[in-house]
Short mmCIF file of C-alpha atoms and ligand atoms in Angstrom, two decimals:
data_model
loop_
_atom_site.label_atom_id
_atom_site.label_comp_id
_atom_site.label_asym_id
_atom_site.label_seq_id
_atom_site.Cartn_x
_atom_site.Cartn_y
_atom_site.Cartn_z
CA MET S 11 0.00 0.00 0.00
CA ASP S 12 1.17 3.58 -0.72
CA LYS S 13 2.25 5.78 2.13
CA ILE S 14 -0.71 7.12 4.08
CA PHE S 15 -0.19 10.73 5.02
CA PHE S 16 -1.42 12.23 8.26
CA SER S 17 -3.54 14.77 6.47
CA GLN S 18 -4.44 15.83 2.98
CA ALA S 19 -6.05 19.10 1.93
CA SER S 20 -9.68 18.96 0.85
CA LEU S 21 -10.04 20.43 -2.62
CA PRO S 22 -13.12 21.45 -4.61
CA LYS S 23 -13.62 20.11 -8.13
CA PHE S 24 -11.05 21.65 -10.46
CA GLU S 25 -13.77 23.35 -12.55
CA GLU S 26 -15.46 24.77 -9.49
CA TYR S 27 -12.25 26.55 -8.56
CA THR S 28 -11.35 27.75 -12.07
CA ASN S 29 -14.89 29.05 -12.43
CA GLU S 30 -14.54 30.93 -9.15
CA ILE S 31 -11.34 32.70 -10.19
CA LYS S 32 -12.40 33.53 -13.77
CA ASP S 33 -13.46 37.14 -13.12
CA ILE S 34 -10.04 37.92 -11.65
CA TRP S 35 -8.85 37.99 -15.29
CA ASN S 36 -11.34 40.79 -15.99
CA THR S 37 -10.63 42.90 -12.94
CA HIS S 38 -6.94 42.13 -12.33
CA TRP S 39 -7.82 42.56 -8.67
CA VAL S 40 -5.56 39.89 -7.14
CA THR S 41 -5.13 41.04 -3.57
CA SER S 42 -5.83 43.80 -0.99
CA MET S 43 -9.42 43.35 0.16
CA GLY S 44 -10.94 42.54 -3.21
CA PRO S 45 -14.43 41.24 -4.04
CA LYS S 46 -13.63 37.55 -3.33
CA HIS S 47 -12.10 38.50 -0.01
CA ASN S 48 -15.17 40.47 0.98
CA PHE S 49 -17.57 37.81 -0.23
CA PHE S 50 -15.64 35.17 1.72
CA GLU S 51 -16.00 37.24 4.89
CA GLU S 52 -19.77 37.54 4.32
CA GLU S 53 -20.10 33.78 3.86
CA LEU S 54 -18.00 33.11 6.96
CA LYS S 55 -20.17 35.43 9.03
CA LYS S 56 -23.25 33.43 8.09
CA PHE S 57 -21.60 30.10 8.71
CA LEU S 58 -20.06 31.10 12.05
CA GLU S 59 -23.23 33.00 13.11
CA VAL S 60 -21.24 36.08 14.15
CA LYS S 61 -21.60 39.79 13.41
CA GLY S 62 -18.02 40.20 12.22
CA THR S 63 -15.23 38.19 10.64
CA SER S 64 -11.85 39.42 9.46
CA VAL S 65 -9.84 37.09 7.26
CA PHE S 66 -6.07 36.93 7.44
CA VAL S 67 -3.23 35.41 5.49
CA ASN S 68 -3.06 32.61 8.10
CA GLY S 69 -4.40 31.69 11.50
CA HIS S 70 -1.25 32.68 13.33
CA SER S 71 -1.25 36.25 12.05
CA ALA S 72 -4.93 36.48 12.99
CA LEU S 73 -4.04 35.34 16.50
CA GLU S 74 -1.19 37.84 16.81
CA ALA S 75 -3.48 40.58 15.51
CA VAL S 76 -6.32 39.91 17.94
CA ILE S 77 -3.97 39.82 20.92
CA SER S 78 -2.41 43.06 19.74
CA VAL S 79 -5.62 45.01 19.13
CA MET S 80 -7.09 43.99 22.50
CA ARG S 81 -4.17 45.96 23.96
CA LEU S 82 -3.45 43.34 26.58
CA LYS S 83 -0.68 43.76 29.10
CA GLY S 84 1.15 41.63 31.62
CA GLU S 85 0.04 38.03 32.01
CA VAL S 86 -2.22 35.82 29.97
CA ILE S 87 -3.54 32.46 31.18
CA THR S 88 -3.25 29.79 28.53
CA THR S 89 -2.38 26.10 28.14
CA PRO S 90 0.83 24.35 27.03
CA PHE S 91 -0.94 21.46 25.31
CA THR S 92 -1.26 23.23 21.97
CA PHE S 93 0.49 24.04 18.75
CA VAL S 94 3.43 26.43 19.16
CA SER S 95 1.44 29.17 17.46
CA THR S 96 -0.65 29.90 20.58
CA THR S 97 2.33 30.45 22.86
CA HIS S 98 4.37 32.28 20.20
CA ALA S 99 1.52 34.71 19.53
CA ILE S 100 1.37 35.60 23.22
CA VAL S 101 5.14 35.97 23.67
CA ARG S 102 5.59 37.89 20.41
CA ASN S 103 3.09 40.43 21.73
CA GLY S 104 5.28 41.05 24.76
CA LEU S 105 3.00 39.17 27.15
CA ARG S 106 3.84 36.51 29.68
CA PRO S 107 2.01 33.20 29.20
CA ILE S 108 0.95 31.60 32.47
CA PHE S 109 0.37 27.92 31.86
CA CYS S 110 -2.73 26.35 33.30
CA ASP S 111 -2.87 22.58 33.26
CA VAL S 112 -5.39 20.80 31.06
CA SER S 113 -8.05 18.25 31.84
CA LYS S 114 -7.35 14.61 30.97
CA LYS S 115 -10.95 14.32 29.83
CA ASP S 116 -10.79 16.62 26.81
CA PHE S 117 -7.20 18.01 26.81
CA ASN S 118 -8.61 21.54 27.23
CA ILE S 119 -7.90 24.11 29.94
CA ASP S 120 -8.86 22.77 33.38
CA VAL S 121 -11.32 25.44 34.50
CA ASN S 122 -10.86 24.47 38.16
CA ARG S 123 -7.25 25.60 37.97
CA ILE S 124 -7.70 28.99 36.32
CA GLU S 125 -8.59 31.16 39.31
CA GLU S 126 -5.53 30.21 41.36
CA LEU S 127 -3.37 31.59 38.52
CA ILE S 128 -5.03 35.00 38.33
CA THR S 129 -2.93 37.88 39.68
CA ASP S 130 -3.27 41.66 39.44
CA LYS S 131 -1.25 41.41 36.22
CA THR S 132 -3.62 39.02 34.45
CA THR S 133 -5.48 40.59 31.53
CA ALA S 134 -6.82 37.69 29.48
CA ILE S 135 -7.47 33.98 29.13
CA ILE S 136 -6.46 32.36 25.84
CA PRO S 137 -7.79 28.80 25.84
CA VAL S 138 -7.63 26.37 22.92
CA HIS S 139 -10.46 24.14 21.69
CA VAL S 140 -8.02 21.27 21.36
CA PHE S 141 -8.75 18.88 18.46
CA GLY S 142 -12.10 20.60 18.06
CA SER S 143 -13.47 19.69 21.51
CA PRO S 144 -15.21 22.73 22.94
CA CYS S 145 -13.73 24.16 26.14
CA ASP S 146 -15.98 24.63 29.16
CA VAL S 147 -17.00 27.98 27.71
CA GLU S 148 -19.64 28.78 30.33
CA THR S 149 -17.30 28.46 33.30
CA ILE S 150 -14.59 30.39 31.47
CA GLU S 151 -17.08 33.18 30.84
CA ILE S 152 -18.06 33.34 34.52
CA ILE S 153 -14.41 33.50 35.63
CA ALA S 154 -13.58 36.14 33.02
CA LYS S 155 -16.54 38.36 33.94
CA LYS S 156 -15.78 38.11 37.64
CA ASN S 157 -12.15 39.08 37.12
CA ASN S 158 -12.61 41.51 34.23
CA LEU S 159 -10.54 39.48 31.77
CA LYS S 160 -10.77 39.20 28.00
CA VAL S 161 -11.28 35.74 26.50
CA ILE S 162 -9.74 34.92 23.14
CA TYR S 163 -10.23 31.37 21.89
CA ASP S 164 -7.64 29.69 19.75
CA ALA S 165 -10.29 27.94 17.69
CA ALA S 166 -7.84 26.83 14.99
CA HIS S 167 -9.17 23.26 15.30
CA ALA S 168 -12.80 24.10 15.80
CA PHE S 169 -14.23 25.29 12.49
CA GLY S 170 -17.73 23.87 12.17
CA VAL S 171 -18.03 22.87 15.84
CA ARG S 172 -21.30 23.63 17.59
CA TYR S 173 -21.97 23.88 21.29
CA ASN S 174 -25.38 24.16 22.98
CA GLY S 175 -26.92 24.49 19.55
CA LYS S 176 -24.77 27.49 18.67
CA SER S 177 -21.66 28.06 16.64
CA ILE S 178 -18.54 27.76 18.81
CA ALA S 179 -17.55 31.23 17.54
CA LYS S 180 -20.33 32.75 19.70
CA TYR S 181 -18.23 32.33 22.85
CA GLY S 182 -15.53 34.65 24.15
CA ASP S 183 -14.57 38.13 22.97
CA ALA S 184 -13.10 36.69 19.79
CA SER S 185 -12.24 33.32 18.26
CA VAL S 186 -9.43 32.63 15.84
CA PHE S 187 -9.79 29.95 13.16
CA SER S 188 -7.09 28.52 10.91
CA PHE S 189 -7.74 27.63 7.28
CA HIS S 190 -4.40 25.93 6.79
CA ALA S 191 -4.33 23.05 4.29
CA SER S 192 -4.11 20.53 7.14
CA LYS S 193 -7.26 21.76 8.89
CA VAL S 194 -10.85 20.56 8.49
CA PHE S 195 -11.66 23.58 6.35
CA ASN S 196 -8.92 25.16 4.26
CA SER S 197 -8.19 28.05 1.95
CA ILE S 198 -4.66 26.69 1.28
CA GLU S 199 -3.34 29.06 3.95
CA GLY S 200 -5.60 31.45 5.77
CA GLY S 201 -7.45 32.22 8.94
CA CYS S 202 -9.99 34.54 10.46
CA VAL S 203 -11.04 36.25 13.63
CA ALA S 204 -14.73 35.95 14.46
CA TYR S 205 -16.45 38.32 16.89
CA ASP S 206 -19.72 40.04 17.73
CA ASP S 207 -18.28 43.42 18.74
CA LEU S 208 -18.43 45.31 15.44
CA GLU S 209 -16.02 47.96 16.67
CA LEU S 210 -13.31 45.39 16.02
CA GLU S 211 -14.12 45.18 12.32
CA GLU S 212 -12.57 48.46 11.31
CA ILE S 213 -9.59 47.97 13.60
CA PHE S 214 -8.77 44.60 12.02
CA TYR S 215 -9.37 46.04 8.56
CA LYS S 216 -6.62 48.57 9.16
CA PHE S 217 -4.38 46.41 11.32
CA ARG S 218 -3.85 43.70 8.71
CA ASN S 219 -2.89 46.38 6.17
CA PHE S 220 0.03 47.93 8.09
CA GLY S 221 -2.39 49.97 10.23
CA ILE S 222 -3.08 52.36 7.38
CA SER S 223 -6.26 54.43 7.58
CA SER S 224 -7.53 56.88 4.99
CA GLN S 225 -5.53 59.87 6.20
CA ASN S 226 -2.66 58.44 8.20
CA VAL S 227 -1.22 55.32 9.81
CA GLU S 228 -3.21 54.64 12.92
CA TYR S 229 -1.79 51.35 14.22
CA ILE S 230 1.59 49.64 14.21
CA GLY S 231 -0.04 47.02 12.05
CA ALA S 232 1.11 43.94 10.21
CA ASN S 233 0.70 42.72 6.68
CA GLY S 234 -1.91 40.01 7.04
CA LYS S 235 -4.03 40.45 3.93
CA MET S 236 -5.62 37.45 2.24
CA ASN S 237 -5.32 37.38 -1.57
CA GLU S 238 -8.16 36.72 -4.02
CA PHE S 239 -7.02 33.26 -5.15
CA VAL S 240 -6.94 32.10 -1.56
CA ALA S 241 -10.32 33.66 -0.80
CA ALA S 242 -11.75 31.90 -3.87
CA MET S 243 -10.48 28.55 -2.55
CA GLY S 244 -12.13 29.32 0.78
CA VAL S 245 -15.42 30.20 -0.90
CA CYS S 246 -15.39 26.91 -2.86
CA ASN S 247 -14.49 24.72 0.10
CA LEU S 248 -17.05 26.40 2.35
CA ARG S 249 -19.81 25.19 -0.02
CA HIS S 250 -18.85 21.61 0.91
CA ILE S 251 -18.09 21.87 4.61
CA GLU S 252 -21.08 19.80 5.78
CA GLU S 253 -20.16 17.00 3.44
CA MET S 254 -16.48 17.14 4.49
CA ILE S 255 -17.39 16.80 8.16
CA LYS S 256 -19.83 13.99 7.40
CA LYS S 257 -17.16 11.99 5.57
CA ARG S 258 -14.75 12.49 8.46
CA ARG S 259 -17.40 11.34 10.91
CA GLU S 260 -17.87 8.09 9.02
CA LEU S 261 -14.11 7.47 9.09
CA VAL S 262 -13.89 8.24 12.80
CA LYS S 263 -16.82 5.88 13.41
CA HIS S 264 -14.89 3.15 11.69
CA TYR S 265 -11.73 3.88 13.66
CA VAL S 266 -13.70 3.74 16.92
CA LEU S 267 -15.40 0.51 15.92
CA ARG S 268 -12.07 -1.12 15.16
CA LEU S 269 -10.08 0.24 18.10
CA LYS S 270 -12.65 0.16 20.90
CA GLY S 271 -11.69 -2.41 23.48
CA VAL S 272 -8.10 -2.83 22.32
CA GLN S 273 -6.17 -3.26 25.55
CA GLY S 274 -3.98 -0.32 26.54
CA LEU S 275 -5.58 1.99 24.02
CA ASN S 276 -8.20 4.67 24.59
CA VAL S 277 -10.22 6.40 21.92
CA MET S 278 -11.47 9.85 22.67
CA PHE S 279 -14.78 9.81 20.83
CA LYS S 280 -17.83 8.14 22.25
CA LEU S 281 -19.91 8.99 19.19
CA ASP S 282 -22.86 10.00 21.35
CA ASP S 283 -25.10 13.02 20.76
CA ALA S 284 -22.49 15.53 21.93
CA ASP S 285 -20.08 14.13 19.39
CA LEU S 286 -22.54 14.95 16.63
CA ASP S 287 -21.69 18.61 17.09
CA ARG S 288 -18.01 17.99 16.50
CA ASN S 289 -16.02 18.54 13.36
CA TYR S 290 -13.81 15.42 13.53
CA ALA S 291 -10.72 17.50 12.98
CA TYR S 292 -8.40 14.81 14.35
CA MET S 293 -8.38 11.19 15.44
CA PRO S 294 -6.55 11.13 18.79
CA ILE S 295 -5.87 7.94 20.72
CA LEU S 296 -4.12 7.49 24.04
CA ILE S 297 -1.74 4.60 24.40
CA ASP S 298 -1.47 3.72 28.04
CA ASP S 299 -1.49 0.43 29.82
CA GLY S 300 0.21 1.73 32.94
CA LEU S 301 3.09 -0.66 32.29
CA CYS S 302 5.29 0.52 29.47
CA LYS S 303 6.13 4.22 29.34
CA THR S 304 7.62 4.15 25.87
CA ARG S 305 4.92 2.14 24.20
CA ARG S 306 3.41 5.17 22.45
CA ASP S 307 6.74 5.95 20.81
CA LYS S 308 7.21 2.34 19.77
CA VAL S 309 3.79 2.22 18.14
CA TRP S 310 4.44 5.61 16.52
CA MET S 311 7.72 4.39 15.06
CA ASP S 312 6.20 1.11 13.91
CA LEU S 313 3.43 2.92 12.04
CA ASN S 314 5.77 5.42 10.43
CA ARG S 315 8.18 2.68 9.40
CA ASN S 316 5.29 1.00 7.65
CA GLY S 317 4.26 4.08 5.69
CA ILE S 318 1.55 5.30 8.08
CA GLN S 319 2.18 8.87 9.12
CA ALA S 320 0.86 9.16 12.68
CA MET S 321 1.71 12.28 14.72
CA ARG S 322 2.64 12.92 18.34
CA TYR S 323 0.56 16.09 18.74
CA PHE S 324 1.39 17.96 20.88
CA TYR S 325 4.74 16.74 21.98
CA PRO S 326 6.56 18.28 23.69
CA THR S 327 4.20 20.73 25.37
CA THR S 328 4.98 24.37 24.55
CA ASN S 329 6.29 25.11 28.06
CA GLN S 330 9.05 22.58 27.33
CA LEU S 331 10.19 24.00 24.00
CA LEU S 332 13.89 24.73 23.56
CA CYS S 333 13.26 28.27 22.33
CA TYR S 334 11.65 29.13 25.68
CA GLU S 335 14.24 27.51 27.89
CA GLY S 336 14.69 29.53 31.06
CA MET S 337 12.24 32.19 29.90
CA LEU S 338 8.79 31.09 30.86
CA ASP S 339 6.57 30.13 33.74
CA THR S 340 7.99 26.85 35.05
CA ARG S 341 5.03 25.67 37.08
CA PRO S 342 4.51 21.99 36.27
CA THR S 343 1.50 21.00 34.19
CA PRO S 344 1.42 17.24 34.85
CA ASN S 345 -1.72 16.40 32.89
CA ALA S 346 -0.46 18.21 29.80
CA LYS S 347 2.85 16.39 30.13
CA TRP S 348 1.19 13.02 30.59
CA ILE S 349 -1.12 13.49 27.60
CA SER S 350 1.73 14.64 25.37
CA GLU S 351 3.66 11.49 26.26
CA HIS S 352 0.78 9.11 25.58
CA ILE S 353 -1.12 10.62 22.68
CA LEU S 354 -1.02 9.61 19.07
CA LEU S 355 -2.99 11.17 16.23
CA LEU S 356 -3.96 8.90 13.37
CA PRO S 357 -4.32 9.86 9.71
CA LEU S 358 -7.64 11.55 9.03
CA TYR S 359 -8.83 13.53 6.06
CA GLU S 360 -11.90 13.75 3.90
CA ASP S 361 -10.68 11.46 1.12
CA LEU S 362 -9.15 8.77 3.33
CA LEU S 363 -10.73 5.40 2.51
CA VAL S 364 -12.40 3.02 4.94
CA GLU S 365 -10.04 0.32 3.63
CA GLN S 366 -7.10 2.51 4.61
CA VAL S 367 -8.56 2.94 8.09
CA ASP S 368 -8.78 -0.84 8.33
CA TYR S 369 -5.19 -1.18 7.21
CA ILE S 370 -4.04 1.39 9.80
CA CYS S 371 -6.03 -0.31 12.58
CA ASP S 372 -4.58 -3.71 11.70
CA TYR S 373 -1.10 -2.27 12.12
CA ILE S 374 -1.95 -0.55 15.39
CA ILE S 375 -3.41 -3.71 16.89
CA GLN S 376 -0.41 -5.72 15.72
CA SER S 377 2.02 -3.14 17.04
CA MET S 378 0.24 -2.92 20.40
CA LYS S 379 0.67 -6.67 20.85
CA LYS S 380 4.28 -6.66 19.73
CA ASN S 381 5.25 -3.80 22.02
CA LEU S 382 3.73 -5.06 25.23
C1 LIG V 18 -2.87 25.51 12.97
C2 LIG V 18 -2.91 26.15 14.29
C3 LIG V 18 -2.63 27.52 14.46
C4 LIG V 18 -2.07 28.38 13.39
O1 LIG V 18 -2.77 28.44 12.22
P1 LIG V 18 -2.03 28.72 10.83
O2 LIG V 18 -3.18 28.98 9.90
O3 LIG V 18 -1.26 27.49 10.48
O4 LIG V 18 -1.16 29.91 11.00
C5 LIG V 18 -2.83 28.07 15.72
N1 LIG V 18 -3.21 27.32 16.78
C6 LIG V 18 -3.44 26.01 16.66
C7 LIG V 18 -3.88 25.25 17.87
C8 LIG V 18 -3.26 25.37 15.43
O5 LIG V 18 -3.44 24.05 15.33
#
């Protein structure tokens, strides 16, 4: 069998895309807030059920922008079980990340641990909806209100997720989504900030274009503009998002069916009603039998040696990264550490075949036995 990659970008039909970009040859408008860009934002607003969306060249620049325009200072409470982008965005804005441990249940911020980390320097909470599982948004909102803190969600994994019958983007002061090729929904590269406070719209509009306003330069902005070809890809893929998620759900169902009950292995999804509101962004499993500490790595190596690209996301946790050595909050986050040492993410993308899932599961089961 050919190598099975961890992820593969969803693409629209070739003709759908070429059709979408045709008028660019009439207008020559290729970038800088053109018609596709603006249309994409309108479509995103509807899909995410928010008053405002601002698209960016990628999710990371959207995250840096939102932290910057909120004019935060001092300390920000966040989690280390995430992609480096979250921590980098905080540090690159001159803020100090304070790492809250995560819950072993959903890998998200442990809301019972937030309040003990709040000091008079704390200005925001930046939680992550890890692998598309919604954080405990209600409790986070209560804590934030009580302590006058902003809440910015790193929702890079959570496009299409619903919670309490609402779009996940309805929670917090702003949510940042990534449209990178490896995500559930992609525009090749891209991202957006979603919010209900319309005052932010104009600020982001200027901020992502060097901070330029009509008369002067108002902000020390960045260049985060999304071009028309990218926006067109986003518009095409957004037409098929329901279908993409449905296909992923079927694959996850098959994974769960095959892997449920395998000794020493835990699957995260229960496929109950709550799971119906998910987006099936990833297929995480935990490899833990309480006996062998290195079993996850053995299984990971076995799979990769056999052409199955599984990933150890997120390992190491961001508070253990070399680039931050000696710089950051050193409080231990034992759950985050434990998860990062036992987790394995399996290949999952829209066009993966059920037969490939079977093939992967056969290898996992075999490898689990071999590496007892
Ligand atoms: C992908 C990702 C980002 C960054 O998004 P890009 O579009 O790749 O810049 C941020 N946070 C998390 C958790 C991510 O997985």
